[in-house]
Short mmCIF file of C-alpha atoms in Angstrom, two decimals:
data_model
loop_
_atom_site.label_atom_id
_atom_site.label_comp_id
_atom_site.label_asym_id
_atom_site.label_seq_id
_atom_site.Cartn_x
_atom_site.Cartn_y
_atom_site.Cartn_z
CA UNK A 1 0.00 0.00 0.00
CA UNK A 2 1.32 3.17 -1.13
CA UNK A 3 1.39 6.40 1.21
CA UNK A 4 -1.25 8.68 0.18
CA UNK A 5 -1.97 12.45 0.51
CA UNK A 6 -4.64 12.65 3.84
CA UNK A 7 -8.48 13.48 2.56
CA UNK A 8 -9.39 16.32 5.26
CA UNK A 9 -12.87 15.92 4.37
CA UNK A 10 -12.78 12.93 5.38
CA UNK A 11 -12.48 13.61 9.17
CA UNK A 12 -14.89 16.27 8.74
CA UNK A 13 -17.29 13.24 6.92
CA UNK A 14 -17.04 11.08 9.95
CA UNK A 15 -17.75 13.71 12.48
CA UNK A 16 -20.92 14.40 10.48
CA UNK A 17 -21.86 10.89 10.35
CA UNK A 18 -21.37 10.46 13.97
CA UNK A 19 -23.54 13.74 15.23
CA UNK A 20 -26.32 12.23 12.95
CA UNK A 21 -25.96 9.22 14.62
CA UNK A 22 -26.16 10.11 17.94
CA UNK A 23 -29.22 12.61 17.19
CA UNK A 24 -31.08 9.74 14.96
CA UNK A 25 -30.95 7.72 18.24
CA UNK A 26 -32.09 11.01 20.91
CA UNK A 27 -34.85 11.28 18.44
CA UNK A 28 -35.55 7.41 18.93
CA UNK A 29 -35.60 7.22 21.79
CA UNK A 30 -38.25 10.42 22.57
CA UNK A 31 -40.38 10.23 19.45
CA UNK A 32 -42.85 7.52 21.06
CA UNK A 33 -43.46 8.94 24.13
CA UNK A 34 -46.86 9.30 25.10
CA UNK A 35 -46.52 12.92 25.19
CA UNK A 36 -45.22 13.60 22.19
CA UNK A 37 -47.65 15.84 20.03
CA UNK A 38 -48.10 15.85 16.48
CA UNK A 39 -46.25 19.42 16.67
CA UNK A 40 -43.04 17.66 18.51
CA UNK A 41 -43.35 14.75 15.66
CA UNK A 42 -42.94 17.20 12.94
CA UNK A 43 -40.00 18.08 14.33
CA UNK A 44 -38.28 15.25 14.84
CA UNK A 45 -39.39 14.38 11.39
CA UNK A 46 -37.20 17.30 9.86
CA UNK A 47 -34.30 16.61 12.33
CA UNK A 48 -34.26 12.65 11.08
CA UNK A 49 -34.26 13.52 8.03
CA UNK A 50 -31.63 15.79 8.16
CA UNK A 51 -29.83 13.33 9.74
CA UNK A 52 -30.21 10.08 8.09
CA UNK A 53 -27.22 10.14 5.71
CA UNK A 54 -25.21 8.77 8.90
CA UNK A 55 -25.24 4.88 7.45
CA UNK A 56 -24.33 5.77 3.55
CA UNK A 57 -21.79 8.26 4.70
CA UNK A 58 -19.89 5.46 6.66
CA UNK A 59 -19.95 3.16 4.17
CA UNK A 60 -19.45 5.53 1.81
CA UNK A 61 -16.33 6.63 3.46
CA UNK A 62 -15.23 2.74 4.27
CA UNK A 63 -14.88 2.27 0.17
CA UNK A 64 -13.65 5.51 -0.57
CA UNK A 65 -10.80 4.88 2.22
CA UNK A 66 -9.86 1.67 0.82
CA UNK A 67 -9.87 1.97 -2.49
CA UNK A 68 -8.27 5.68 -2.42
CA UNK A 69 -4.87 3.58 -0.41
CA UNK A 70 -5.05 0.40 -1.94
CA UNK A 71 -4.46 0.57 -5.81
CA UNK A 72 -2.38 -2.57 -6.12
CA UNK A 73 -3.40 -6.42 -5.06
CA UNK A 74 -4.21 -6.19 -1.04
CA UNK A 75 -2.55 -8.77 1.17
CA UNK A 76 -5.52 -10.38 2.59
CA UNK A 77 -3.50 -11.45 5.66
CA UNK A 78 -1.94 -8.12 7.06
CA UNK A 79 -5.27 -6.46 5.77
CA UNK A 80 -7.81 -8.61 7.53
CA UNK A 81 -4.90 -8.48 10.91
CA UNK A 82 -4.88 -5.05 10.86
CA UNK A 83 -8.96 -4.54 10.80
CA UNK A 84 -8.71 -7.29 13.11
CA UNK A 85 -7.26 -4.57 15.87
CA UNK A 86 -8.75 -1.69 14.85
CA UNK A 87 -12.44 -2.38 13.86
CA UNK A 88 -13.16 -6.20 15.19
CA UNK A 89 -11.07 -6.22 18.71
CA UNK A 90 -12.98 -3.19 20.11
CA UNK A 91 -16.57 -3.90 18.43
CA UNK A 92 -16.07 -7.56 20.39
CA UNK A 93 -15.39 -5.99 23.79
CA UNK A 94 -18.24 -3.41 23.70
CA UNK A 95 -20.53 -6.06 21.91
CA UNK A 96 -19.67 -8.50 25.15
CA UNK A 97 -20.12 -5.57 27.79
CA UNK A 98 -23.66 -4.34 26.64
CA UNK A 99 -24.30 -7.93 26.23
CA UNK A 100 -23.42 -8.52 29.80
CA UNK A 101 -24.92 -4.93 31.24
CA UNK A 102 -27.91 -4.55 29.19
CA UNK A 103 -28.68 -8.46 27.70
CA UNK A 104 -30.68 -10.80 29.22
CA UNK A 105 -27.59 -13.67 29.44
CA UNK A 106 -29.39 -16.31 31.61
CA UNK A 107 -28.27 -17.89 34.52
CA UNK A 108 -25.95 -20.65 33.75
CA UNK A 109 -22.22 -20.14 32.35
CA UNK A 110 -22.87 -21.79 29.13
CA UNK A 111 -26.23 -19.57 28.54
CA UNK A 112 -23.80 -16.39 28.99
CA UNK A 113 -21.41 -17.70 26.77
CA UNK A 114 -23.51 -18.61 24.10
CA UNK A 115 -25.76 -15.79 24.04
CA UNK A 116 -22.12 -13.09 23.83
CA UNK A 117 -21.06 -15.69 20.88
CA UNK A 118 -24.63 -15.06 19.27
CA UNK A 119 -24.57 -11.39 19.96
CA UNK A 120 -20.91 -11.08 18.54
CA UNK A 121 -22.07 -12.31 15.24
CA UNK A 122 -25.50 -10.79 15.14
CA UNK A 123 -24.88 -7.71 16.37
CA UNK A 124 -27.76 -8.19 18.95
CA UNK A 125 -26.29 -7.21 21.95
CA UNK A 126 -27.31 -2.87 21.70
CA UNK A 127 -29.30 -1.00 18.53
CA UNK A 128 -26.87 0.37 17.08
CA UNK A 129 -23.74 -2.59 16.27
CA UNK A 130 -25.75 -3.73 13.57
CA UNK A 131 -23.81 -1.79 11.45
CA UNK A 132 -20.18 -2.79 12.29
CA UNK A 133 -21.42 -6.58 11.56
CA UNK A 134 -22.53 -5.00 8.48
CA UNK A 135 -19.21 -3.39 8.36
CA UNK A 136 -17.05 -6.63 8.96
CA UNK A 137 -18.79 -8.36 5.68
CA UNK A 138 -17.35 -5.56 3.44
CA UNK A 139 -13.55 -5.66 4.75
CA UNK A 140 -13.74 -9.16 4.58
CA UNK A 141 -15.09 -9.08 0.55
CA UNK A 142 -13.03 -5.91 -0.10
CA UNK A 143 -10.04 -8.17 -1.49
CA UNK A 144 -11.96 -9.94 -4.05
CA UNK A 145 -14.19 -6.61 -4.66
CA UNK A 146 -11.02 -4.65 -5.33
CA UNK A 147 -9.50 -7.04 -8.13
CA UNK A 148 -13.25 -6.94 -9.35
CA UNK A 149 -13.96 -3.17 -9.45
CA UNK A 150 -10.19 -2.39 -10.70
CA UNK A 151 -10.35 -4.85 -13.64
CA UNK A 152 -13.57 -2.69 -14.74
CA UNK A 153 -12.39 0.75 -13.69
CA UNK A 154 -9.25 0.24 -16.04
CA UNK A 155 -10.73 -1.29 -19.14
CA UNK A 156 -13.69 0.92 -19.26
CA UNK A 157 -13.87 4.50 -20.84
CA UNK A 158 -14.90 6.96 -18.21
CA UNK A 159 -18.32 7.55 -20.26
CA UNK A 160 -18.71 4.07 -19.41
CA UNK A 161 -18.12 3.73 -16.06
CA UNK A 162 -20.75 6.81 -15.54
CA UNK A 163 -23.20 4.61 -17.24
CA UNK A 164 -22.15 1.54 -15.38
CA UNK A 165 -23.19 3.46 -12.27
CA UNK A 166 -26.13 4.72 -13.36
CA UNK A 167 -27.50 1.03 -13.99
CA UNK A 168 -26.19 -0.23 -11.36
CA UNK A 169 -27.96 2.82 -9.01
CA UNK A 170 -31.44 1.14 -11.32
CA UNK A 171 -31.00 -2.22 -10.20
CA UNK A 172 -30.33 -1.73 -6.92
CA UNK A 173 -33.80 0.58 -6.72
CA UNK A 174 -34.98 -2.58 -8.34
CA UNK A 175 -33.43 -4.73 -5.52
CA UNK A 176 -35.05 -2.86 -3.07
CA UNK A 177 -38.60 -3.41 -4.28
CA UNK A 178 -37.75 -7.38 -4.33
CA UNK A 179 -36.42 -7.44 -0.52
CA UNK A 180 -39.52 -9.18 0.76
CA UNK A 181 -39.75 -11.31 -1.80
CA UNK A 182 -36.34 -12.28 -1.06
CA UNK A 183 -36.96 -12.95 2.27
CA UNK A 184 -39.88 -15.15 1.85
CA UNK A 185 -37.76 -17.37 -0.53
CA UNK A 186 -34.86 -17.38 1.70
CA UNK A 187 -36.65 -18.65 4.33
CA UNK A 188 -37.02 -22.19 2.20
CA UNK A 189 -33.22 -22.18 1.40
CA UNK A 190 -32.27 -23.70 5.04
CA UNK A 191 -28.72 -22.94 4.37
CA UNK A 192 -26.84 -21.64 7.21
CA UNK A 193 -25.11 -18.11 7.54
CA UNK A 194 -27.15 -17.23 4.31
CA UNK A 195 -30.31 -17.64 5.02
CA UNK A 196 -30.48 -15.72 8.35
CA UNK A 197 -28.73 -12.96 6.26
CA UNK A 198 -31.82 -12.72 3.91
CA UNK A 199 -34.21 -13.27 6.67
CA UNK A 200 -34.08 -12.54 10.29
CA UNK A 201 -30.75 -10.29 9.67
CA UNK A 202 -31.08 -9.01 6.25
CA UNK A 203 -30.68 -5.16 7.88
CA UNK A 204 -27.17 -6.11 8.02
CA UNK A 205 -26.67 -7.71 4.63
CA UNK A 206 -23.22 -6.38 2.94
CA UNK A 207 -25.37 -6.61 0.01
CA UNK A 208 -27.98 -3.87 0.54
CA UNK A 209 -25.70 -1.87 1.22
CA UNK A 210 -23.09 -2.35 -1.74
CA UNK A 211 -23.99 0.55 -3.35
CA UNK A 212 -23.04 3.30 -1.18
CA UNK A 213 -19.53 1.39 -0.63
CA UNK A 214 -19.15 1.43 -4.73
CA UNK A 215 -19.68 5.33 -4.33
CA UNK A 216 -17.31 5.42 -2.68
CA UNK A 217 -14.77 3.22 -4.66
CA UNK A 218 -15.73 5.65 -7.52
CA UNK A 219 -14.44 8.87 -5.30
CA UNK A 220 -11.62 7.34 -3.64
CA UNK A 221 -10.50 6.16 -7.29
CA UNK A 222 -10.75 9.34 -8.76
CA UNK A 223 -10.81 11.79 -6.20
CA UNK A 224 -8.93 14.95 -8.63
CA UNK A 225 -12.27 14.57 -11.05
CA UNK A 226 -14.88 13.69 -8.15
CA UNK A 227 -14.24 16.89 -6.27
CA UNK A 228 -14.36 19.56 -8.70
CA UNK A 229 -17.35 17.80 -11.04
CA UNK A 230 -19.30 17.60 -7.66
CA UNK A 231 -18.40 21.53 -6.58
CA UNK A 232 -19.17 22.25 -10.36
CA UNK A 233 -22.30 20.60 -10.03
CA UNK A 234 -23.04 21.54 -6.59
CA UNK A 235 -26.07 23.61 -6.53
CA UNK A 236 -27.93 20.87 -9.06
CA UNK A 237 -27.20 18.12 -6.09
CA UNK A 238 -28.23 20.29 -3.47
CA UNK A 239 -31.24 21.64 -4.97
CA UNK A 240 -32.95 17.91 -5.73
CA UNK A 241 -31.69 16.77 -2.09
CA UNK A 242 -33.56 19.74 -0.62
CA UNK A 243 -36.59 18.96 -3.28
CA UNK A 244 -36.43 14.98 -1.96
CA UNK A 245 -36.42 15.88 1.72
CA UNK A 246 -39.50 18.19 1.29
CA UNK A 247 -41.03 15.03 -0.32
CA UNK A 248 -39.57 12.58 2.30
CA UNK A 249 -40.95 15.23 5.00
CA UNK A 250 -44.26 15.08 3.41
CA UNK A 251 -44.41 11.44 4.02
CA UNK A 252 -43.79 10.95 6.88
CA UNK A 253 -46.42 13.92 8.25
CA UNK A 254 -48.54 12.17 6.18
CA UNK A 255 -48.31 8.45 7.72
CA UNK A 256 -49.22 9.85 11.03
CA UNK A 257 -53.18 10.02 11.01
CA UNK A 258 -54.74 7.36 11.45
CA UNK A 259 -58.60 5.83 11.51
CA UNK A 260 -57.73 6.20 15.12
CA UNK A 261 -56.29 9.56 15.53
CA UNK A 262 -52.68 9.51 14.61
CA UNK A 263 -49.68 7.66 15.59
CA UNK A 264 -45.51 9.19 15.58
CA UNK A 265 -44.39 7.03 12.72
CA UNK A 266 -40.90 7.11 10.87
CA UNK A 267 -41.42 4.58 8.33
CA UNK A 268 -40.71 6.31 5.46
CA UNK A 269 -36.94 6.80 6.40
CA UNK A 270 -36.50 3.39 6.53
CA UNK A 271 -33.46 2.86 4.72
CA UNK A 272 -34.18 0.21 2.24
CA UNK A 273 -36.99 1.76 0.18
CA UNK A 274 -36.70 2.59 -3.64
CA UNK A 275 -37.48 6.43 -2.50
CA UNK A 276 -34.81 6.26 0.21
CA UNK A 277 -32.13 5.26 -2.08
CA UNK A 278 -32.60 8.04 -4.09
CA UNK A 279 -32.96 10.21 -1.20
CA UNK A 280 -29.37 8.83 -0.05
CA UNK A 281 -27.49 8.63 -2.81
CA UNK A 282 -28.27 12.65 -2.85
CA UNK A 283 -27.85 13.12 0.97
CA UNK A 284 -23.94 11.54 0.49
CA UNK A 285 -23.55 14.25 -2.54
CA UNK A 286 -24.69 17.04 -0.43
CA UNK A 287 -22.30 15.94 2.88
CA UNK A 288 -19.55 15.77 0.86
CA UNK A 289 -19.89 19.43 -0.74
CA UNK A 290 -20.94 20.60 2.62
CA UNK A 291 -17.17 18.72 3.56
CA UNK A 292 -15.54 20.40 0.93
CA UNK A 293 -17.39 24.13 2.27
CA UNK A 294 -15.61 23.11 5.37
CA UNK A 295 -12.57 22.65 4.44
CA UNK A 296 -12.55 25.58 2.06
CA UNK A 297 -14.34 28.08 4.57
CA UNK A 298 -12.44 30.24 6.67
CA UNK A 299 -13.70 29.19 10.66
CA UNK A 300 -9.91 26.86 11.85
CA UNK A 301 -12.28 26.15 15.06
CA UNK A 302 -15.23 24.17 13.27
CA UNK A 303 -12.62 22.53 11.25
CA UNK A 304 -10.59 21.24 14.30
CA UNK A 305 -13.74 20.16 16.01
CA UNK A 306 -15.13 18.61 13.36
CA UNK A 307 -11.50 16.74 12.75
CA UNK A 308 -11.33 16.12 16.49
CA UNK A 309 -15.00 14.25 16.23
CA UNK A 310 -13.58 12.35 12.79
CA UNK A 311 -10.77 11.25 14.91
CA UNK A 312 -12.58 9.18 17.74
CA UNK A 313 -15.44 8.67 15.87
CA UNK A 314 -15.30 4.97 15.85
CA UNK A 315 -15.05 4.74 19.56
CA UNK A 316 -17.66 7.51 20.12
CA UNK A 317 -19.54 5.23 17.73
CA UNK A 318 -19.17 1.90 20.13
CA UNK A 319 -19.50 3.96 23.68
CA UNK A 320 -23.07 6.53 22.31
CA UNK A 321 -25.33 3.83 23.38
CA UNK A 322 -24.18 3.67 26.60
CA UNK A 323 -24.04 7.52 27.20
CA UNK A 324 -27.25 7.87 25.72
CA UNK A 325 -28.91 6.10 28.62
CA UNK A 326 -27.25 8.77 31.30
CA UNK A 327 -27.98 11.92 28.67
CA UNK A 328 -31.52 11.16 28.27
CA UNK A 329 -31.80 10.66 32.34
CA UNK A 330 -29.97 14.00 32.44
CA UNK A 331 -32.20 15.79 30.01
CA UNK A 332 -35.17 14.34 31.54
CA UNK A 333 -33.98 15.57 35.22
CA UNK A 334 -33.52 19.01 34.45
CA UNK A 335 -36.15 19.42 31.98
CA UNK A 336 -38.79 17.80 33.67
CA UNK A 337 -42.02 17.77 31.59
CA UNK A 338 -40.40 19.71 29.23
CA UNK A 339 -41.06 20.53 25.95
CA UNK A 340 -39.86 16.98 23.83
CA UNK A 341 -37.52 18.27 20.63
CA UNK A 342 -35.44 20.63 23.20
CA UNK A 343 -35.08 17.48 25.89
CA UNK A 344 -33.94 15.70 22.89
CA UNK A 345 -31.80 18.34 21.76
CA UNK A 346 -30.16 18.70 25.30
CA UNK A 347 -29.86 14.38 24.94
CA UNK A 348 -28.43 14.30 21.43
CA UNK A 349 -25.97 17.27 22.45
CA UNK A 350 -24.78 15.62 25.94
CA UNK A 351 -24.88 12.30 24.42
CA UNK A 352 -22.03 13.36 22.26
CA UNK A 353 -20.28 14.95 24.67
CA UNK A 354 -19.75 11.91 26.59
CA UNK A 355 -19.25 9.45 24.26
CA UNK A 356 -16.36 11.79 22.51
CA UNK A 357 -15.07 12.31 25.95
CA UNK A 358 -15.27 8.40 27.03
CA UNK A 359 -13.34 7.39 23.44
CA UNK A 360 -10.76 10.19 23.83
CA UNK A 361 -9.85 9.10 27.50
CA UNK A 362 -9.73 5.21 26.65
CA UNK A 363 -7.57 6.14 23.90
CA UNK A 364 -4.56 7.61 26.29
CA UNK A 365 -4.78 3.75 27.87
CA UNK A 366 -2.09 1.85 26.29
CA UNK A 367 -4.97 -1.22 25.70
CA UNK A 368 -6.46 2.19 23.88
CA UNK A 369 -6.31 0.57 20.57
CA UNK A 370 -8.38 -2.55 22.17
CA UNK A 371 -11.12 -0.52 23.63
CA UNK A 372 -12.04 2.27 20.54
CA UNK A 373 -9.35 1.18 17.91
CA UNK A 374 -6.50 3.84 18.99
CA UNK A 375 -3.43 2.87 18.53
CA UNK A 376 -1.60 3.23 22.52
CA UNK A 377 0.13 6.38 23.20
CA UNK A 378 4.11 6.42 22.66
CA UNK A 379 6.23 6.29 24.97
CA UNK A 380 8.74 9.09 25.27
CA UNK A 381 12.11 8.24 24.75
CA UNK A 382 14.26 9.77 27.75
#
């Protein structure tokens, strides 16, 4: 692997992707409260959506990483060792202490074991490490994907390769319609690992997710024509993801009356929906020139932060869940009864707080790389 120039946005991407995280998770967590008006709902409903490119972002930046530092054959040895430490070690250890903390384990030995073992596979053991199982499946196909997308990105014409993306955005819409379809077939297959991937766990299938990792393949491989096309282009991009969250906001105001009365409902930002893809794919776009904005603007101090939140993202990432349960407690103590999108606000913002604060102190531990995938502080030589 060749040394390569450091992507600032990059840092600035993950910090994004984290903050939406953390708020798409404060807004979970207060948006079916009984007292949550149809006034409150709306407003969650324009801060999820303005928050939901957190999952294509990551992935997004997970191919464009890769494939912007890897141009030649990738040692799948030292490769998988090194995501091994970084990605697998620490998701393991916070998978097994929510598991223990927060699971229901049973009483016997063998119960606890097995149920950590399931949960370290599944991703069952907290809401939100579904997506580093999901994450694990691409580092562990990104050898054969590489040799795959790099025999087609150099025997293709770059009017081509447009093209080829274009289709390929079609048929994954297209994939998206069949999902349940899918599943119901995949329940007949009976063939282990695979079938619970179509089924029971298919919101963690590699595959329906492929897209957003190819996006960023595309960037990472051609980074000098990706930025200035997309700056070129910028107000097109932002004007139809603007135009799609108007629609996706109409949606979901719209899914909340019922025969009943209404109901707080956020199905329509599901994320594997033929309008969601679309809505997405555009969402990535517009992060990336708003990364760009950043990193061209003129404010040093939301550049460092926003570098500073890229940095311990990952462990952030692992430790939010965990915080979240102590910021919503905190919100909910000194705004009691109050009014539900500031107490989930005052969550989201405190939430973040601690769970950048929690990965930037385990990363001074010299197990630091263990614990949020820091490597240990050096040692100063006297």
């Amino acid at each position: 692997m060749s040394k390569q120039a450091r992507v600032e946005e990059i840092q600035y991407l993950r910090g994004f992707a984290f903050l939406a995280v953390v708020l798409q998770h404060a807004i979970g967590h207060y948006a079916y409260l009984p007292e949550t008006g149809l006034d409150n709902g709306a407003v969650l409903g324009l801060l999820l959506i303005a928050a939901k490119f957190a999952v294509p972002i990551f992935i997004f930046i997970t191919g464009f990483v890769l494939f912007y530092n890897y141009k030649d054959r990738v040692p799948f040895v030292p490769f998988i060792r090194k995501r091994f430490k970084d990605i697998v070690l620490p998701y393991l250890i916070w998978s097994s202490l929510y598991a223990i903390f927060f699971g229901d384990l049973g009483a016997e030995w063998r119960d606890i074991g097995k149920r950590i073992l399931l949960d370290w596979v599944t991703g069952k053991a907290s809401y939100h490490l579904w997506y580093v199982v999901m994450s694990i499946q691409l580092y562990l196909l990104f050898p054969l994907l590489q040799r795959g997308v790099l025999w087609i990105w150099e025997r293709n014409k770059p009017w081509m390769l447009r093209g080829g993306f274009i289709l390929l955005c079609l048929a994954y819409i297209g994939l998206t319609m069949k999902i349940g379809d899918i599943s119901t077939s995949a329940e007949g297959w009976h063939i282990p690992i695979v079938t619970p991937l179509f089924t029971e766990y298919a919101d963690r299938n590699a595959l329906y997710f492929l897209l957003y990792f190819i996006m960023g393949a595309a960037a990472g491989l051609n980074i000098q024509f990706w930025k200035p096309w997309m700056m070129k282009t910028r107000m097109v991009w932002l004007s139809l993801y603007l135009l799609c969250s108007l629609v996706l906001f109409y949606k979901i105001v719209h899914s909340f009356p019922t025969g009943n009365g209404y109901v707080i409902q956020y199905n329509a930002t599901l994320l594997l929906q033929p309008f969601m893809v679309v809505f997405l794919l555009l969402s990535v776009i517009a992060m990336c020139i708003m990364a760009v904005w950043l990193q061209e603007g003129t404010s040093d101090a939301l550049r460092r932060l926003f570098h500073y939140l890229g940095k311990h993202s990952y462990g952030a990432y692992l430790a939010h869940a965990l915080m979240l349960t102590f910021a919503t407690g905190a919100a909910d103590y000194m705004l009691p009864g109050g009014n539900i999108s500031i107490r989930t606000a005052a969550a989201f913002l405190l939430c973040a707080f601690l769970s950048v604060l929690t990965a930037v102190v385990l990363s001074k531990l010299p197990i630091g790389r263990w614990l949020v995938g820091a490597p240990a502080p050096r040692k100063k030589i006297a």
